[in-house]
Amino acid sequence: MNSKDFIKLNNDMREKLSEENKEIYEDMLVYIRLNGNKSEQQTEEVLFELLEHLLEAQKEGKTARDVFGHNLRKYCDELIAEIPGEKQSFALLFGAYIVIYFLGILSTFHGIANFVLHQFFDVGSNDFTFSIGSGITVVIIDLVILSGFILIILRWLRNSTFKEKKPKKWVEFLQLWFISMIFIGATVLVPIIMPSFGSEITIPVLFFAVIGVLLFLISFVLNKKFRITK
Amino acid sequence: MSLRSQLLKGVLEGCILSVINRQSTYGYELSLRLQEYGLSDVSEGSIYPILLRLQKENLIEGTMQKSELGPKRKYYHLTEDGENALREFMEQWENIKLPVDNIINKGGETR
């Protein structure tokens, strides 16, 4: 069974947990899944075992705290320490997938938005002129910002587990909204403030959309072939 | 980690290897077996970090099998390395059990 099969099975079986056990188990699940660079296969296998154990124990009237102890974070840390690391090749593949996917989105929207603006609102032009040097720099900086964003979101999720008192939904929403705004703002700001250097080239804006769709296709094929997210 | 918990962990590892050696089993059943043998102080969840470590050290292997009642479970069995490790554990335990018992008992008798 592949890790994705375990995730599906886990999703179905989790529904059989009592309210209290489910809340604790899902905290453990989030905390252990966001453990950094550990083998996804081994992570999902052990999560599945913990779930089965908890379901059996629940039949005997035991709670998650009876089974896993009262210091859940410490227990999870012990587990994580024993999970083998992810294979480097898969980690690289996963990184490449995210980069290609992100560039695909950026390029497609850039192309389509400029095309629509020009065709229907007569804003801008059908051609896009940029300098190669600053163009590449912008893309690299945006990728760095993206990885920072992902790391912050992961840390935020991890910190949201094992809270005695659950914070209010709107507070969590505002926090995430704020983080996302800064990310989007920074991504957009970089090309605006970047001084242009290197030789200039001009290409039709629709060309960006074509490249974007191509990148999408590549990420789709990668995902199909190596089961990265499904 | 304190020496005390080190010792307990080592012993528990040996016990788990021994139970799995007798019959291939899955996590929940393993914890029941250990409790039946009287290791009731060991919290149920504490077997899972050990199972992970034993897998990492290639002493046990897990395979997904359908149990009689339906749900799929991860059944563990010993590898060749695991059998050797178990034999080693049993020898070491044999060597340490008697002396420790003697020391403790004699120690109690001193005036």
Short mmCIF file of C-alpha atoms in Angstrom, two decimals:
data_model
loop_
_atom_site.label_atom_id
_atom_site.label_comp_id
_atom_site.label_asym_id
_atom_site.label_seq_id
_atom_site.Cartn_x
_atom_site.Cartn_y
_atom_site.Cartn_z
CA MET A 1 0.00 0.00 0.00
CA ASN A 2 1.22 3.43 -1.00
CA SER A 3 1.22 6.30 1.52
CA LYS A 4 -1.71 7.89 -0.33
CA ASP A 5 -3.76 4.72 0.10
CA PHE A 6 -3.06 4.89 3.84
CA ILE A 7 -4.18 8.52 3.94
CA LYS A 8 -7.48 7.61 2.27
CA LEU A 9 -8.05 4.67 4.61
CA ASN A 10 -7.14 6.84 7.59
CA ASN A 11 -9.67 9.50 6.53
CA ASP A 12 -12.48 6.93 6.46
CA MET A 13 -11.57 5.13 9.66
CA ARG A 14 -11.06 8.29 11.68
CA GLU A 15 -14.79 8.93 11.54
CA LYS A 16 -15.33 6.02 13.92
CA LEU A 17 -13.49 7.80 16.73
CA SER A 18 -15.41 9.45 19.55
CA GLU A 19 -15.46 13.24 19.64
CA GLU A 20 -12.78 13.50 22.33
CA ASN A 21 -10.47 10.84 20.87
CA LYS A 22 -10.81 12.31 17.41
CA GLU A 23 -9.75 15.74 18.55
CA ILE A 24 -6.61 14.35 20.20
CA TYR A 25 -5.80 11.97 17.38
CA GLU A 26 -6.11 14.70 14.74
CA ASP A 27 -3.76 16.93 16.70
CA MET A 28 -1.24 14.07 16.76
CA LEU A 29 -1.81 13.50 13.06
CA VAL A 30 -1.12 17.11 12.12
CA TYR A 31 1.88 17.31 14.42
CA ILE A 32 3.44 14.08 13.14
CA ARG A 33 2.69 14.76 9.47
CA LEU A 34 4.40 18.15 9.66
CA ASN A 35 7.54 16.56 11.03
CA GLY A 36 9.86 17.87 8.37
CA ASN A 37 11.72 15.64 6.03
CA LYS A 38 10.59 12.17 7.14
CA SER A 39 9.55 9.24 5.00
CA GLU A 40 5.91 9.78 4.09
CA GLN A 41 5.36 6.05 3.72
CA GLN A 42 6.61 5.24 7.24
CA THR A 43 4.78 8.25 8.69
CA GLU A 44 1.43 7.16 7.25
CA GLU A 45 1.95 3.53 8.25
CA VAL A 46 2.57 4.39 11.88
CA LEU A 47 -0.32 6.90 11.92
CA PHE A 48 -2.55 4.13 10.63
CA GLU A 49 -1.34 1.75 13.35
CA LEU A 50 -1.98 4.35 16.06
CA LEU A 51 -5.49 4.87 14.70
CA GLU A 52 -6.27 1.13 14.69
CA HIS A 53 -4.92 0.82 18.20
CA LEU A 54 -7.01 3.74 19.39
CA LEU A 55 -10.15 2.31 17.78
CA GLU A 56 -9.62 -1.03 19.55
CA ALA A 57 -8.86 0.70 22.86
CA GLN A 58 -11.95 2.87 22.44
CA LYS A 59 -14.10 -0.28 22.41
CA GLU A 60 -12.76 -1.01 25.88
CA GLY A 61 -13.67 2.46 27.06
CA LYS A 62 -10.14 3.85 26.97
CA THR A 63 -9.26 7.37 25.83
CA ALA A 64 -6.39 8.55 23.68
CA ARG A 65 -4.63 9.84 26.79
CA ASP A 66 -4.83 6.39 28.41
CA VAL A 67 -3.14 4.89 25.38
CA PHE A 68 -0.57 7.52 24.43
CA GLY A 69 0.11 9.08 27.83
CA HIS A 70 -0.57 12.59 29.04
CA ASN A 71 2.35 14.36 27.43
CA LEU A 72 1.18 13.95 23.84
CA ARG A 73 3.72 16.31 22.31
CA LYS A 74 6.58 14.40 23.93
CA TYR A 75 5.12 11.10 22.79
CA CYS A 76 4.85 12.38 19.21
CA ASP A 77 8.44 13.69 19.36
CA GLU A 78 9.60 10.21 20.39
CA LEU A 79 7.78 8.71 17.42
CA ILE A 80 9.09 11.29 14.96
CA ALA A 81 12.66 10.69 16.15
CA GLU A 82 12.34 7.04 15.10
CA ILE A 83 10.78 7.62 11.67
CA PRO A 84 13.43 7.24 8.96
CA GLY A 85 14.14 10.25 6.73
CA GLU A 86 12.63 10.72 3.30
CA LYS A 87 14.72 9.56 0.39
CA GLN A 88 16.63 12.54 -0.97
CA SER A 89 15.51 11.80 -4.52
CA PHE A 90 11.86 12.08 -3.52
CA ALA A 91 12.46 15.29 -1.56
CA LEU A 92 14.09 16.82 -4.66
CA LEU A 93 11.24 15.63 -6.88
CA PHE A 94 8.72 17.16 -4.49
CA GLY A 95 10.60 20.46 -4.48
CA ALA A 96 10.77 20.49 -8.27
CA TYR A 97 7.05 19.74 -8.47
CA ILE A 98 6.18 22.73 -6.26
CA VAL A 99 8.48 25.07 -8.21
CA ILE A 100 7.08 24.01 -11.60
CA TYR A 101 3.52 24.24 -10.35
CA PHE A 102 4.06 27.69 -8.84
CA LEU A 103 5.76 29.03 -11.98
CA GLY A 104 2.93 27.53 -14.04
CA ILE A 105 0.33 29.49 -12.07
CA LEU A 106 2.36 32.71 -12.20
CA SER A 107 3.07 32.48 -15.91
CA THR A 108 -0.48 31.53 -16.92
CA PHE A 109 -2.07 34.35 -14.94
CA HIS A 110 0.48 36.87 -16.10
CA GLY A 111 -0.20 35.95 -19.72
CA ILE A 112 -3.99 35.79 -19.53
CA ALA A 113 -4.41 38.90 -17.35
CA ASN A 114 -2.28 41.07 -19.64
CA PHE A 115 -3.99 39.68 -22.73
CA VAL A 116 -7.49 40.37 -21.38
CA LEU A 117 -6.50 43.84 -20.17
CA HIS A 118 -5.20 44.74 -23.58
CA GLN A 119 -7.92 43.10 -25.71
CA PHE A 120 -10.97 44.23 -23.76
CA PHE A 121 -9.91 47.28 -21.78
CA ASP A 122 -7.19 48.64 -23.99
CA VAL A 123 -4.70 48.73 -21.13
CA GLY A 124 -1.05 47.85 -21.66
CA SER A 125 0.07 46.16 -24.82
CA ASN A 126 0.08 42.80 -26.49
CA ASP A 127 3.82 42.54 -26.12
CA PHE A 128 5.75 42.29 -22.91
CA THR A 129 9.24 43.68 -22.66
CA PHE A 130 11.57 42.72 -19.86
CA SER A 131 15.28 42.35 -19.27
CA ILE A 132 16.60 38.85 -18.88
CA GLY A 133 18.82 39.58 -15.89
CA SER A 134 16.16 41.17 -13.71
CA GLY A 135 13.51 38.72 -14.98
CA ILE A 136 15.46 35.73 -13.72
CA THR A 137 16.30 37.51 -10.45
CA VAL A 138 12.62 38.27 -9.84
CA VAL A 139 11.66 34.62 -10.37
CA ILE A 140 14.36 33.42 -7.97
CA ILE A 141 13.41 35.92 -5.26
CA ASP A 142 9.74 34.99 -5.63
CA LEU A 143 10.65 31.33 -5.18
CA VAL A 144 12.57 32.18 -2.01
CA ILE A 145 9.55 34.11 -0.73
CA LEU A 146 7.35 31.11 -1.58
CA SER A 147 9.53 28.73 0.42
CA GLY A 148 9.50 31.16 3.35
CA PHE A 149 5.71 31.31 3.11
CA ILE A 150 5.39 27.51 3.10
CA LEU A 151 7.70 27.18 6.11
CA ILE A 152 5.75 29.81 8.06
CA ILE A 153 2.41 28.12 7.29
CA LEU A 154 3.78 24.72 8.34
CA ARG A 155 5.08 26.17 11.59
CA TRP A 156 1.75 27.91 12.19
CA LEU A 157 -0.14 24.62 11.67
CA ARG A 158 2.23 22.75 13.95
CA ASN A 159 1.86 25.33 16.68
CA SER A 160 -1.92 25.07 16.44
CA THR A 161 -1.85 21.51 17.84
CA PHE A 162 -2.22 20.35 21.46
CA LYS A 163 -3.78 23.59 22.64
CA GLU A 164 -5.64 23.30 25.95
CA LYS A 165 -7.99 26.02 24.82
CA LYS A 166 -8.80 26.15 21.12
CA PRO A 167 -8.35 29.70 19.81
CA LYS A 168 -11.34 31.41 18.19
CA LYS A 169 -11.91 30.68 14.52
CA TRP A 170 -11.84 34.33 13.47
CA VAL A 171 -8.51 34.90 15.23
CA GLU A 172 -6.99 31.99 13.31
CA PHE A 173 -8.53 33.31 10.10
CA LEU A 174 -7.07 36.77 10.64
CA GLN A 175 -3.63 35.35 11.36
CA LEU A 176 -3.64 33.28 8.16
CA TRP A 177 -5.11 36.15 6.17
CA PHE A 178 -2.35 38.46 7.39
CA ILE A 179 0.42 35.97 6.53
CA SER A 180 -1.08 35.40 3.07
CA MET A 181 -1.42 39.15 2.40
CA ILE A 182 2.25 39.71 3.19
CA PHE A 183 3.19 36.83 0.92
CA ILE A 184 1.09 38.01 -2.02
CA GLY A 185 2.16 41.61 -1.49
CA ALA A 186 5.85 40.71 -1.45
CA THR A 187 5.51 38.49 -4.54
CA VAL A 188 3.88 41.32 -6.49
CA LEU A 189 6.19 44.01 -5.15
CA VAL A 190 9.45 42.34 -6.21
CA PRO A 191 9.05 42.84 -10.02
CA ILE A 192 7.87 46.42 -9.45
CA ILE A 193 10.88 47.57 -7.44
CA MET A 194 13.44 45.45 -9.29
CA PRO A 195 15.69 47.70 -11.42
CA SER A 196 16.07 46.31 -14.93
CA PHE A 197 19.44 45.02 -16.02
CA GLY A 198 20.65 42.66 -18.73
CA SER A 199 19.55 42.69 -22.34
CA GLU A 200 15.89 43.33 -23.06
CA ILE A 201 13.63 40.99 -24.97
CA THR A 202 10.04 41.42 -26.15
CA ILE A 203 7.56 38.59 -26.42
CA PRO A 204 3.78 38.47 -26.90
CA VAL A 205 1.97 38.22 -23.55
CA LEU A 206 0.01 35.14 -24.66
CA PHE A 207 3.34 33.33 -24.87
CA PHE A 208 3.45 33.43 -21.06
CA ALA A 209 0.12 31.66 -20.91
CA VAL A 210 1.41 28.98 -23.29
CA ILE A 211 4.51 28.44 -21.15
CA GLY A 212 2.35 28.38 -18.03
CA VAL A 213 0.04 25.70 -19.44
CA LEU A 214 3.08 23.69 -20.49
CA LEU A 215 4.47 23.88 -16.95
CA PHE A 216 1.08 22.77 -15.62
CA LEU A 217 1.15 19.78 -17.95
CA ILE A 218 4.65 18.86 -16.78
CA SER A 219 3.64 19.06 -13.12
CA PHE A 220 0.50 17.03 -13.89
CA VAL A 221 2.51 14.29 -15.59
CA LEU A 222 5.07 14.26 -12.74
CA ASN A 223 2.26 13.91 -10.23
CA LYS A 224 0.60 11.10 -12.19
CA LYS A 225 3.82 9.24 -12.67
CA PHE A 226 5.29 9.51 -9.15
CA ARG A 227 2.09 9.97 -7.11
CA ILE A 228 3.35 13.11 -5.45
CA THR A 229 0.07 14.40 -4.07
CA LYS A 230 -2.53 11.74 -4.94
CA MET B 1 17.92 9.58 28.73
CA SER B 2 18.45 8.15 32.20
CA LEU B 3 20.16 4.80 32.68
CA ARG B 4 16.94 3.47 34.16
CA SER B 5 14.83 4.17 31.08
CA GLN B 6 17.68 2.98 28.83
CA LEU B 7 17.62 -0.33 30.65
CA LEU B 8 13.84 -0.59 30.45
CA LYS B 9 13.88 0.20 26.74
CA GLY B 10 16.47 -2.46 26.03
CA VAL B 11 14.53 -5.06 27.97
CA LEU B 12 11.26 -4.06 26.33
CA GLU B 13 12.90 -4.38 22.90
CA GLY B 14 13.97 -7.91 23.75
CA CYS B 15 10.48 -8.78 24.96
CA ILE B 16 8.88 -7.43 21.79
CA LEU B 17 11.29 -9.41 19.62
CA SER B 18 10.45 -12.51 21.63
CA VAL B 19 6.67 -12.09 21.32
CA ILE B 20 6.90 -11.43 17.58
CA ASN B 21 9.18 -14.44 17.18
CA ARG B 22 6.57 -16.72 18.70
CA GLN B 23 3.87 -15.54 16.32
CA SER B 24 3.70 -12.70 13.84
CA THR B 25 1.42 -10.04 15.28
CA TYR B 26 0.18 -6.45 14.97
CA GLY B 27 0.53 -3.47 17.30
CA TYR B 28 -2.62 -3.73 19.37
CA GLU B 29 -2.33 -7.48 19.88
CA LEU B 30 1.33 -7.09 20.81
CA SER B 31 0.45 -4.61 23.56
CA LEU B 32 -2.21 -7.02 24.89
CA ARG B 33 0.32 -9.88 24.95
CA LEU B 34 2.84 -7.79 26.88
CA GLN B 35 0.18 -6.90 29.42
CA GLU B 36 -0.90 -10.53 29.73
CA TYR B 37 2.67 -11.39 30.64
CA GLY B 38 2.47 -8.84 33.40
CA LEU B 39 4.16 -5.80 31.84
CA SER B 40 1.15 -3.69 32.76
CA ASP B 41 3.26 -0.66 33.72
CA VAL B 42 4.29 -0.19 30.12
CA SER B 43 1.88 2.29 28.55
CA GLU B 44 0.30 0.89 25.40
CA GLY B 45 1.55 3.59 23.11
CA SER B 46 5.19 3.14 24.05
CA ILE B 47 5.57 0.09 21.81
CA TYR B 48 5.25 2.17 18.63
CA PRO B 49 8.50 4.15 18.86
CA ILE B 50 10.21 0.82 19.58
CA LEU B 51 8.54 -0.90 16.63
CA LEU B 52 9.72 1.96 14.42
CA ARG B 53 13.27 1.62 15.68
CA LEU B 54 13.30 -2.16 15.23
CA GLN B 55 12.14 -1.64 11.64
CA LYS B 56 14.80 0.98 11.05
CA GLU B 57 17.44 -1.41 12.35
CA ASN B 58 16.01 -4.04 10.05
CA LEU B 59 15.23 -6.48 12.88
CA ILE B 60 11.53 -6.73 12.06
CA GLU B 61 9.43 -6.26 8.97
CA GLY B 62 5.80 -5.32 8.65
CA THR B 63 3.40 -6.50 5.97
CA MET B 64 -0.19 -5.45 5.48
CA GLN B 65 -2.52 -8.42 5.84
CA LYS B 66 -6.24 -8.79 6.13
CA SER B 67 -7.21 -9.99 9.59
CA GLU B 68 -10.05 -12.46 10.16
CA LEU B 69 -12.49 -9.73 11.09
CA GLY B 70 -11.83 -7.66 8.02
CA PRO B 71 -9.65 -4.61 8.63
CA LYS B 72 -6.16 -4.60 7.20
CA ARG B 73 -3.40 -4.69 9.75
CA LYS B 74 0.34 -4.40 9.76
CA TYR B 75 1.69 -7.75 10.93
CA TYR B 76 5.28 -7.89 12.10
CA HIS B 77 7.70 -10.76 11.75
CA LEU B 78 11.38 -11.11 12.57
CA THR B 79 14.05 -10.82 9.91
CA GLU B 80 17.17 -12.93 10.03
CA ASP B 81 18.96 -10.04 11.77
CA GLY B 82 16.09 -9.94 14.23
CA GLU B 83 16.45 -13.61 15.07
CA ASN B 84 20.14 -13.07 15.75
CA ALA B 85 19.41 -10.01 17.89
CA LEU B 86 16.86 -11.99 19.89
CA ARG B 87 19.34 -14.81 20.49
CA GLU B 88 21.91 -12.26 21.62
CA PHE B 89 19.41 -10.62 23.94
CA MET B 90 18.48 -13.96 25.50
CA GLU B 91 22.13 -14.79 26.16
CA GLN B 92 22.83 -11.40 27.69
CA TRP B 93 19.69 -11.58 29.78
CA GLU B 94 20.66 -15.06 31.01
CA ASN B 95 24.07 -13.70 31.98
CA ILE B 96 22.72 -10.75 33.88
CA LYS B 97 19.54 -12.13 35.44
CA LEU B 98 21.11 -14.46 38.02
CA PRO B 99 23.90 -12.16 39.21
CA VAL B 100 21.49 -9.25 39.62
CA ASP B 101 19.03 -11.44 41.55
CA ASN B 102 21.86 -12.65 43.73
CA ILE B 103 23.17 -9.18 44.42
CA ILE B 104 19.74 -7.84 45.28
CA ASN B 105 18.90 -10.77 47.56
CA LYS B 106 22.28 -10.89 49.29
CA GLY B 107 22.15 -7.12 49.62
CA GLY B 108 18.90 -7.46 51.53
CA GLU B 109 20.44 -9.98 53.92
CA THR B 110 23.38 -7.89 55.05
CA ARG B 111 23.31 -6.79 58.62
#
